[in-house]
mmCIF file of C-alpha atoms in Angstrom:
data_model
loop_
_atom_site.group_PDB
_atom_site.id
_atom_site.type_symbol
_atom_site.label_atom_id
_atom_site.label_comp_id
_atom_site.label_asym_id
_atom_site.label_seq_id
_atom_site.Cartn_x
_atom_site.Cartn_y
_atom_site.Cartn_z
ATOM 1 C CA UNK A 1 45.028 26.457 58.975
ATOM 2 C CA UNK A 2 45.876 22.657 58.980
ATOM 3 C CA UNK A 3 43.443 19.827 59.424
ATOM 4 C CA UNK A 4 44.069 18.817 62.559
ATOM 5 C CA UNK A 5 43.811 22.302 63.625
ATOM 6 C CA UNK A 6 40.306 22.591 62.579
ATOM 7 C CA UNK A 7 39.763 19.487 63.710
ATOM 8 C CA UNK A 8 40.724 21.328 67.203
ATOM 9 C CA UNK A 9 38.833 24.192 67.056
ATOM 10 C CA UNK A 10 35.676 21.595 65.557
ATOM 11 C CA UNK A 11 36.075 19.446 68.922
ATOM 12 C CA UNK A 12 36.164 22.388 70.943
ATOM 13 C CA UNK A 13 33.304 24.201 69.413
ATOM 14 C CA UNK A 14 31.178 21.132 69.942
ATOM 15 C CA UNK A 15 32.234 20.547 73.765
ATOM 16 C CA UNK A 16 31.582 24.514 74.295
ATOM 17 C CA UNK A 17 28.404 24.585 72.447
ATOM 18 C CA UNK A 18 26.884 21.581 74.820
ATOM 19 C CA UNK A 19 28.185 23.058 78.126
ATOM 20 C CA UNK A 20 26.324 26.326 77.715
ATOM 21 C CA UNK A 21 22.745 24.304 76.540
ATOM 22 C CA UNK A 22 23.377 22.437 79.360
ATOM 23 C CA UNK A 23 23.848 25.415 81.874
ATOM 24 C CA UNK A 24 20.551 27.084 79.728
ATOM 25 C CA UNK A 25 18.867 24.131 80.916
ATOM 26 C CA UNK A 26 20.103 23.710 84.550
ATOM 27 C CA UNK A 27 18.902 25.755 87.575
ATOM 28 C CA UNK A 28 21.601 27.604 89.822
ATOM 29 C CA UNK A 29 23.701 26.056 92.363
ATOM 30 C CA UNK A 30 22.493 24.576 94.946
ATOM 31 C CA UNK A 31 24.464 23.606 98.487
ATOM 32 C CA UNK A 32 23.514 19.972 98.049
ATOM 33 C CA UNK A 33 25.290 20.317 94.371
ATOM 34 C CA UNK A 34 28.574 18.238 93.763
ATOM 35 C CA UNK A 35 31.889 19.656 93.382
ATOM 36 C CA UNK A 36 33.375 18.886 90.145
ATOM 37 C CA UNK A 37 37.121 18.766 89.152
ATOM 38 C CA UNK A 38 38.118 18.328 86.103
ATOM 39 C CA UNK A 39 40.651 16.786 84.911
ATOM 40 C CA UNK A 40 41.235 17.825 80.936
ATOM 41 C CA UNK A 41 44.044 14.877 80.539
ATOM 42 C CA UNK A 42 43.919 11.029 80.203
ATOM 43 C CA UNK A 43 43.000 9.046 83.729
ATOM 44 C CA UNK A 44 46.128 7.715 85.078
ATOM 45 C CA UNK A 45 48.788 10.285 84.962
ATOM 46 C CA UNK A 46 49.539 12.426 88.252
ATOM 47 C CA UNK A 47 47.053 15.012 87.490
ATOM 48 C CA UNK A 48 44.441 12.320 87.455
ATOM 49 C CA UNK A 49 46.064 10.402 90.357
ATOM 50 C CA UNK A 50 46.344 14.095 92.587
ATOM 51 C CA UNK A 51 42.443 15.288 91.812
ATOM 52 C CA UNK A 52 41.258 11.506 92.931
ATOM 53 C CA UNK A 53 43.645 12.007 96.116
ATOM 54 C CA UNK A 54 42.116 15.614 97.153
ATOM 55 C CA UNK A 55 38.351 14.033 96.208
ATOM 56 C CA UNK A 56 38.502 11.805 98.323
ATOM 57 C CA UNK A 57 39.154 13.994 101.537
ATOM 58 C CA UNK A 58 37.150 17.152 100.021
ATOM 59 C CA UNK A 59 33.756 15.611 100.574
ATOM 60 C CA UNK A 60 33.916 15.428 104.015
ATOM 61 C CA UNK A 61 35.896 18.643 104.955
ATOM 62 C CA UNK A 62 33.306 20.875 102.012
ATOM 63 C CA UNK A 63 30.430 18.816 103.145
ATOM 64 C CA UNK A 64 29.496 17.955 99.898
ATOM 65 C CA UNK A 65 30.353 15.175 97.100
ATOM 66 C CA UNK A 66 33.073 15.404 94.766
ATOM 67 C CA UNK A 67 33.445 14.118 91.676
ATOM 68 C CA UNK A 68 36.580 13.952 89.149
ATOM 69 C CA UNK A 69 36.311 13.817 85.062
ATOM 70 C CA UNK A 70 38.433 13.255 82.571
ATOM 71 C CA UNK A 71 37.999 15.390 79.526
ATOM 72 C CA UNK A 72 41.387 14.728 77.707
ATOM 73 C CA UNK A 73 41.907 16.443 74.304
ATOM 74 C CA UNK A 74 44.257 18.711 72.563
ATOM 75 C CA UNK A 75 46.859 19.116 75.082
ATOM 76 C CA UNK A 76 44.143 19.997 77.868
ATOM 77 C CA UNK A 77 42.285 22.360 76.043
ATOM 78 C CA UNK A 78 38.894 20.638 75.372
ATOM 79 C CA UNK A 79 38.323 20.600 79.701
ATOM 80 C CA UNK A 80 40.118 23.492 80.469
ATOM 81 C CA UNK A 81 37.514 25.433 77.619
ATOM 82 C CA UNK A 82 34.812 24.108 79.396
ATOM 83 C CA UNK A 83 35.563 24.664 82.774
ATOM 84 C CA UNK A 84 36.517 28.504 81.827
ATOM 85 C CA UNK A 85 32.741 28.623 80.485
ATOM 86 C CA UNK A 86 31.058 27.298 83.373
ATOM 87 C CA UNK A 87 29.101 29.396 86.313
ATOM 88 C CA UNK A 88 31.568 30.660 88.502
ATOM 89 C CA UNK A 89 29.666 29.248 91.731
ATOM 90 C CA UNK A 90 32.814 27.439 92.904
ATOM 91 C CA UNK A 91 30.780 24.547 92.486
ATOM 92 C CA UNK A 92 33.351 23.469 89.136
ATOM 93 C CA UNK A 93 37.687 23.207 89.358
ATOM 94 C CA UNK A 94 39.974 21.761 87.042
ATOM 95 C CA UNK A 95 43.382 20.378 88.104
ATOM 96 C CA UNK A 96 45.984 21.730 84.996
ATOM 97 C CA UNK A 97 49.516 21.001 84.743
ATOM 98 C CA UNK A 98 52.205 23.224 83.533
ATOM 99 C CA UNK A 99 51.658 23.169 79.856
ATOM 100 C CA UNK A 100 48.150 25.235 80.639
ATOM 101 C CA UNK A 101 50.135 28.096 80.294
ATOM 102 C CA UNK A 102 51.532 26.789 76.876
ATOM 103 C CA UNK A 103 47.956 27.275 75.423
ATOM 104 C CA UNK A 104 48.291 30.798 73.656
ATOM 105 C CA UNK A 105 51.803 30.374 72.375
ATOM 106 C CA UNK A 106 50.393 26.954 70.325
ATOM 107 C CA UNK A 107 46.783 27.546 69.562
ATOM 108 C CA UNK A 108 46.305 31.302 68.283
ATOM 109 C CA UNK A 109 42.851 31.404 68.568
ATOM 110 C CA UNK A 110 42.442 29.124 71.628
ATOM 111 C CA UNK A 111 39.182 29.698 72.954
ATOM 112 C CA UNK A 112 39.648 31.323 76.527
ATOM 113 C CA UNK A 113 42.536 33.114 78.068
ATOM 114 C CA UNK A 114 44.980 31.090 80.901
ATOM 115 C CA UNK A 115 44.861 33.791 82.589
ATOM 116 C CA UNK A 116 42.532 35.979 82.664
ATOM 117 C CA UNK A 117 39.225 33.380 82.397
ATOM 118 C CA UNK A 118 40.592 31.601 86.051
ATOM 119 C CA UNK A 119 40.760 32.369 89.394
ATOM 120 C CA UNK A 120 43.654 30.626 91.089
ATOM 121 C CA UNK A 121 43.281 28.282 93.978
ATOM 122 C CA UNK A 122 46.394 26.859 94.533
ATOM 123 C CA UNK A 123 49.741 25.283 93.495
ATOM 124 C CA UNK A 124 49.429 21.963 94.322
ATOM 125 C CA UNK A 125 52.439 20.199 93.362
ATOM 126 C CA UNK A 126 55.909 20.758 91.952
ATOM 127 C CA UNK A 127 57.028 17.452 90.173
ATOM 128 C CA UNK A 128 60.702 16.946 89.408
ATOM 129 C CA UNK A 129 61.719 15.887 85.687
ATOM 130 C CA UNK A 130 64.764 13.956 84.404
ATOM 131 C CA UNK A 131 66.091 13.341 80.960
ATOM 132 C CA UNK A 132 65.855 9.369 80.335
ATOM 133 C CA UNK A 133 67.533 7.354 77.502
ATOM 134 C CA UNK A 134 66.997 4.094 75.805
ATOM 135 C CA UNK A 135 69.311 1.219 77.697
ATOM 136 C CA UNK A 136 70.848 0.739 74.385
ATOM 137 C CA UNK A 137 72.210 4.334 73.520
ATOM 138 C CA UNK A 138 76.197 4.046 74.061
ATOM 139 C CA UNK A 139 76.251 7.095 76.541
ATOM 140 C CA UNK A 140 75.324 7.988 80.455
ATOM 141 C CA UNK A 141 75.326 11.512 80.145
ATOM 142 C CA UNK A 142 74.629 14.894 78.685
ATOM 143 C CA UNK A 143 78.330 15.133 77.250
ATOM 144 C CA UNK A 144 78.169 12.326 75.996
ATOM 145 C CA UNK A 145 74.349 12.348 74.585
ATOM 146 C CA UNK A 146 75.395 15.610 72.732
ATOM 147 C CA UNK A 147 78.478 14.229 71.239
ATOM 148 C CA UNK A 148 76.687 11.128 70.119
ATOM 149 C CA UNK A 149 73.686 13.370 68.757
ATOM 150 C CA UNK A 150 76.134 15.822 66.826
ATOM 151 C CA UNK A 151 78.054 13.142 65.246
ATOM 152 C CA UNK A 152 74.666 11.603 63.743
ATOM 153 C CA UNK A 153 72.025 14.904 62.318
ATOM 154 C CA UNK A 154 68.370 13.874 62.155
ATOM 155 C CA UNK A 155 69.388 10.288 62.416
ATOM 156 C CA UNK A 156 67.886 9.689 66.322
ATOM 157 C CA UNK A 157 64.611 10.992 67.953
ATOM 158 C CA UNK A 158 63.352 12.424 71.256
ATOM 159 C CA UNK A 159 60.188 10.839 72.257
ATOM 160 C CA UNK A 160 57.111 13.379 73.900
ATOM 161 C CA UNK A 161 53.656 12.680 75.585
ATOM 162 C CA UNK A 162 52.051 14.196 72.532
ATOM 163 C CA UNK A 163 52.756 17.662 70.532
ATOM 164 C CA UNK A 164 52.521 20.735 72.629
ATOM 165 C CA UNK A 165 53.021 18.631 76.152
ATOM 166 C CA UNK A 166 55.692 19.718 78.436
ATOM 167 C CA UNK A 167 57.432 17.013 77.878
ATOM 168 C CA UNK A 168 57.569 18.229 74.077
ATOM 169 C CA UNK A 169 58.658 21.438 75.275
ATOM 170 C CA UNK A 170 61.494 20.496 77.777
ATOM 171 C CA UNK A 171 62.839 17.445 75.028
ATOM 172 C CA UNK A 172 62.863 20.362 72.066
ATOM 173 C CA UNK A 173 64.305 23.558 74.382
ATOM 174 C CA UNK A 174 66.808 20.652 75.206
ATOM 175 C CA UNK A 175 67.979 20.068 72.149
ATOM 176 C CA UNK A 176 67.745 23.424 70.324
ATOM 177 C CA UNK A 177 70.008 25.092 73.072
ATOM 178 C CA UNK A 178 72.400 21.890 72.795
ATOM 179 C CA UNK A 179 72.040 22.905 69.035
ATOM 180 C CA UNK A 180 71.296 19.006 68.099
ATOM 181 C CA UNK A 181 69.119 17.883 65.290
ATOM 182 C CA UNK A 182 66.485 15.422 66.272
ATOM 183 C CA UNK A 183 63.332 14.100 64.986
ATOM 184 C CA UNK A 184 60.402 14.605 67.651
ATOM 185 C CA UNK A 185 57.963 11.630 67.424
ATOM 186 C CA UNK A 186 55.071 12.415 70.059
ATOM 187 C CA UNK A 187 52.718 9.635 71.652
ATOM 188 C CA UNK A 188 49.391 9.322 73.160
ATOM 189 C CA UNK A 189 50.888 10.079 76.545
ATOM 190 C CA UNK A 190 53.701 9.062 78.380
ATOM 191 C CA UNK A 191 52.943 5.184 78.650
ATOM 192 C CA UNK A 192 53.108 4.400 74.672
ATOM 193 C CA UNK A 193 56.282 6.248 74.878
ATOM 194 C CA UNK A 194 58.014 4.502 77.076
ATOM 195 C CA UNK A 195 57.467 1.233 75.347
ATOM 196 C CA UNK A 196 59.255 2.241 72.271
ATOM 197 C CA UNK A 197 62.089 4.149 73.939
ATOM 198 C CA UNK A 198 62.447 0.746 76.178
ATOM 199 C CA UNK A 199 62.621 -1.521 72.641
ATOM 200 C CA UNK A 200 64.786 1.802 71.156
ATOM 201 C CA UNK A 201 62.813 3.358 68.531
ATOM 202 C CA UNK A 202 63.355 6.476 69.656
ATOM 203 C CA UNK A 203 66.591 7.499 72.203
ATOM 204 C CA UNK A 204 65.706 9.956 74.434
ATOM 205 C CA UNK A 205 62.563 11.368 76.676
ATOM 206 C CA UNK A 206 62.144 14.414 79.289
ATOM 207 C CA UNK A 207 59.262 12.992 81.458
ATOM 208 C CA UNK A 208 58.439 13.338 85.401
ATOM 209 C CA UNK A 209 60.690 11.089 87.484
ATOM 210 C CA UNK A 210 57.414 9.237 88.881
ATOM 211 C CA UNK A 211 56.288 8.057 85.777
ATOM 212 C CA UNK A 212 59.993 6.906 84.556
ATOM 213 C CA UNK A 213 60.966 5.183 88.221
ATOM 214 C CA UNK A 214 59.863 1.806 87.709
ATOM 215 C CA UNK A 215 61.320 1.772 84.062
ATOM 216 C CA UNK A 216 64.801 3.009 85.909
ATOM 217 C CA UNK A 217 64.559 0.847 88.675
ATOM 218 C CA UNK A 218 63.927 -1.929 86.464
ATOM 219 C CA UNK A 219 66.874 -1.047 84.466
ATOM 220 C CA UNK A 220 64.956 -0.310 81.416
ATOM 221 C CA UNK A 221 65.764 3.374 80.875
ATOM 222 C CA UNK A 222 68.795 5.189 82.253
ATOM 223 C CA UNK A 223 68.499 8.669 83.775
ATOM 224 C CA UNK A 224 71.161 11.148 82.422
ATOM 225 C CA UNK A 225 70.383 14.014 83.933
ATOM 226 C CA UNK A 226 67.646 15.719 86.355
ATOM 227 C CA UNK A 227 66.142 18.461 84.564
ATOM 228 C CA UNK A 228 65.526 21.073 87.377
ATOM 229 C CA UNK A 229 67.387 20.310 90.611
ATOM 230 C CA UNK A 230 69.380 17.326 92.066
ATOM 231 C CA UNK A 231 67.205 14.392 92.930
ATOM 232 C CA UNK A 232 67.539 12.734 96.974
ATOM 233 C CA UNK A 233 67.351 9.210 95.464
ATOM 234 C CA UNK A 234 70.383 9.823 92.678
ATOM 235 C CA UNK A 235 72.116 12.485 94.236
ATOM 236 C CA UNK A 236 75.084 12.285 92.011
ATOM 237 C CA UNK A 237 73.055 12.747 88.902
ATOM 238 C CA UNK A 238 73.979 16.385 87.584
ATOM 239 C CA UNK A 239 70.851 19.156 86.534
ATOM 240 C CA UNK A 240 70.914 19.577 82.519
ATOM 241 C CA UNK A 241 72.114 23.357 84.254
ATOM 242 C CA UNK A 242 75.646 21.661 85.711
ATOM 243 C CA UNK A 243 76.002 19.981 82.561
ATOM 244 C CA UNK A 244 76.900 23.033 80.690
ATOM 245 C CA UNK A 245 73.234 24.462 79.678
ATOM 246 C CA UNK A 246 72.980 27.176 82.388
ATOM 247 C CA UNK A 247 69.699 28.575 82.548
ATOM 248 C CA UNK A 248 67.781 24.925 81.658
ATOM 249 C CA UNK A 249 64.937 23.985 83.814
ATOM 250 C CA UNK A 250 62.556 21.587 83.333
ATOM 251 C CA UNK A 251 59.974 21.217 85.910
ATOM 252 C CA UNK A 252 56.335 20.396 86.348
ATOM 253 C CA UNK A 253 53.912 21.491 88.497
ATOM 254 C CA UNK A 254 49.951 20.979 88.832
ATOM 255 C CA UNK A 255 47.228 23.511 90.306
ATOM 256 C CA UNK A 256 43.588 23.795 90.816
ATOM 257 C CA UNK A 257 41.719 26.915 88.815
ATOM 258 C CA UNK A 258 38.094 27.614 88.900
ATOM 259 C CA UNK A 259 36.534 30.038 86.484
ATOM 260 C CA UNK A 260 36.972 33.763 87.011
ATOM 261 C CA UNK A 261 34.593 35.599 89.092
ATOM 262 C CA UNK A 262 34.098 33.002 91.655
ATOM 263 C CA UNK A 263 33.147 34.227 94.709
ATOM 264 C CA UNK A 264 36.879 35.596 97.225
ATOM 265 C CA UNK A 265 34.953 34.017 99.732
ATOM 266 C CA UNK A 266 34.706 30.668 98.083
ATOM 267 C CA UNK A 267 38.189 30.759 96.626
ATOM 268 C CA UNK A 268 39.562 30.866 99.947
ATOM 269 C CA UNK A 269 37.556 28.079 101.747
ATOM 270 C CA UNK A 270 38.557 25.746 98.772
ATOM 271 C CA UNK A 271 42.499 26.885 99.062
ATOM 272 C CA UNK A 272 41.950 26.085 103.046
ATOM 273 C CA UNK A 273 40.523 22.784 102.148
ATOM 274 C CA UNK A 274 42.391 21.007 99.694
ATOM 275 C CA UNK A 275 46.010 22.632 100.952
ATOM 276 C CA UNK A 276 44.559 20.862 104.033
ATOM 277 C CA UNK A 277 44.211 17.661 102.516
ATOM 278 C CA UNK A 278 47.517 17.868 100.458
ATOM 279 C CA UNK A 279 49.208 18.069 103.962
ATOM 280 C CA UNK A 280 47.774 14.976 105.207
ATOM 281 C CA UNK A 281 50.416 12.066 105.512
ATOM 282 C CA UNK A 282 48.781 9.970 103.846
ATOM 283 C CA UNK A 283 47.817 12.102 100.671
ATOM 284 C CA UNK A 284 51.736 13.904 101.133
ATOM 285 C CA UNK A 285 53.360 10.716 101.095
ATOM 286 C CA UNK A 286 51.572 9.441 97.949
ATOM 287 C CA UNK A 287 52.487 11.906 96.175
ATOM 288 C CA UNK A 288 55.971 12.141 97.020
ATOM 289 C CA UNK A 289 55.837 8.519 96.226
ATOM 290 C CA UNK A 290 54.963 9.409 92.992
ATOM 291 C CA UNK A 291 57.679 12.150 92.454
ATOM 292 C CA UNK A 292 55.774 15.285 93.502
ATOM 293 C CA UNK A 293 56.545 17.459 96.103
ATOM 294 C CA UNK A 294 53.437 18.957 97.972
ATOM 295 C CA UNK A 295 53.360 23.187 97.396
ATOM 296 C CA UNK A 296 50.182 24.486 98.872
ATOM 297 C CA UNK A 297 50.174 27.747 97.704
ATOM 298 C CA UNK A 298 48.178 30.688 98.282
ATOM 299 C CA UNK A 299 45.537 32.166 95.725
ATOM 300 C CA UNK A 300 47.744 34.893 94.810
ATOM 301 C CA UNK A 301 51.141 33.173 94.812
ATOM 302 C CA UNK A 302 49.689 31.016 91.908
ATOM 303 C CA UNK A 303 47.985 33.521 89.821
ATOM 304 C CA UNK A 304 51.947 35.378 89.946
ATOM 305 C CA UNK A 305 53.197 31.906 88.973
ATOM 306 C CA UNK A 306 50.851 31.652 86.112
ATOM 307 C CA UNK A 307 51.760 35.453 84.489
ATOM 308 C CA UNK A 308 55.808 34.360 84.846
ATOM 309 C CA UNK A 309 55.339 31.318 83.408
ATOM 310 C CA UNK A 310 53.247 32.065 80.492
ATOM 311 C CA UNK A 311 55.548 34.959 79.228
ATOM 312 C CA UNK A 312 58.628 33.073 80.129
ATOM 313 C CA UNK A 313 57.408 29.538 78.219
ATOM 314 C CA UNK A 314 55.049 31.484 75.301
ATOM 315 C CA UNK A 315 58.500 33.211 74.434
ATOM 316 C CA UNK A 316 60.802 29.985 74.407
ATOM 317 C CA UNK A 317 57.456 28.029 72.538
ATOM 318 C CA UNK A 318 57.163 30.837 69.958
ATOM 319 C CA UNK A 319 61.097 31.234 69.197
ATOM 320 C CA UNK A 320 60.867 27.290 68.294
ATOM 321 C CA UNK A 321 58.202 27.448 66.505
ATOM 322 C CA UNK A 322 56.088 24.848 68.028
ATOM 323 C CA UNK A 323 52.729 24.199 66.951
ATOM 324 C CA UNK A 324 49.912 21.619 67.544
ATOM 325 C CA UNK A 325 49.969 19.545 64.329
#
């Protein structure tokens, strides 16, 4: 076991250890009680930005206040631990994004099951993801990125939002089935990446198209492929798929969970409420501004999502050999 795995486990021992004196201590639910979401990334991102959205709409359709926390650590694990241990009085949420169902595939003993210790609410969002480059890597697309790659083994570097993160996922499924040899540097999140991929430390970066559009539009990155599906605003941009990788995707999505054995009853008023306030224009076109497309999804169309996903991405993360370092 490495350091920074124990390290892991420490931090998560600690966080899980202080929940349940604090639910020893704490009298049951009340109606007046606040509705937490957590959020088990850094504030910011479009998880963050999404949970803040829905809060602010939630209090007055639940008739109660709602408040969002960040609990970043370990790729999501440190909130998502907690919020798997609380009482399941509905009362407590957290807002994951797709690499929740990474979780067994990079941390062996991870301390709850993605499945099994959550009862879905919904799928919120789908989020489209493109394949960026540094403005001054000589190509403008995936041909051309592969040739350039091949020709130079282990002498360029794929940037990632931090080791186990989607975006470390999609950048190293990329470049294994593309057969290129890369160095993987991974960041704090996606912001410290950018920087260096902008000045050209590292060349390339799968990230969401929200969080790369300014840097595009700007003409600070270049986008050289879409990773799931063509993209309305650069239509003519191929999928990694059309570019001769049939069978790539690279998509992200975000969904609300609250710990199993939550009331039915409960589960459904909160799906009816906040796939409510994702449909309002004003929530719908902020995210869409920000590259997401509102889902809405019922209960059980997530929970199916969440099996597929985990066997389809714990196989592909387990064949590369991924681990959190």
């Amino acid at each position: 076991m490495s350091a920074s795995f124990r390290r892991i486990a420490a931090c998560l021992s600690l966080a899980l250890g202080a929940l349940g004196a604090a639910h020893a201590q704490s009298p049951a639910a009340s109606s007046g009680r606040p509705l937490r979401i957590v959020v088990p990334y850094a504030s910011g991102g479009l998880a963050d930005i999404t949970a803040r959205l829905l809060s602010e709409h939630l209090a007055a359709r639940l008739h109660q206040p709602v408040v969002v926390e960040n609990k970043p650590g370990a790729n999501g694990a440190i909130g998502t631990a907690q919020v798997a241990k609380a009482a399941p009085d509905g009362n407590t949420l957290v807002y994951v994004v797709s690499s929740h169902v990474f979780g067994r595939a990079l941390i062996p003993d991870l301390p709850f099951d993605p499945i099994k210790d959550f009862a879905p609410v919904t799928l919120a969002t789908r989020t489209a993801m493109v394949l960026v480059a540094s403005p001054s890597l000589p190509v403008n697309n995936v041909p051309e990125l592969v040739a350039y790659v091949r020709a130079r083994p282990n002498q360029l570097a794929f940037a990632s939002a931090g080791n186990g993160s989607n975006v470390h996922v999609f950048g190293q499924w990329f470049a294994d089935l593309a057969g290129l040899k890369m160095t993987h540097v991974p960041y704090k999140g996606s912001a410290a990446a950018h920087m260096d991929l902008i000045a050209g430390r590292t060349q390339i970066v799968f990230d969401t198209l929200g969080a790369v559009q300014p840097h595009v539009a700007a003409g600070n990155l270049k986008i050289l492929a879409a990773g799931a599906e063509r993209l309305p605003k650069y239509p003519d941009i191929p999928t990694v798929a059309e570019a001769g990788y049939p069978g790539f995707r690279a998509e992200s999505w975000g969904a609300v969970l609250a710990p199993a054995g939550t009331p039915a009853a409960r589960i459904d008023q909160l799906n009816r409420e906040i796939v409510a306030a994702l449909n309002l224009p004003e929530v719908r076109k902020r995210l869409e501004d920000a590259g997401a497309q509102v889902v809405g999804s019922t209960p059980a169309e997530l929970g199916q999502t969440l099996v597929a996903e985990e066997k389809k991405y714990g196989d592909l993360i387990r064949r590369m050999g991924i681990r959190l370092e």
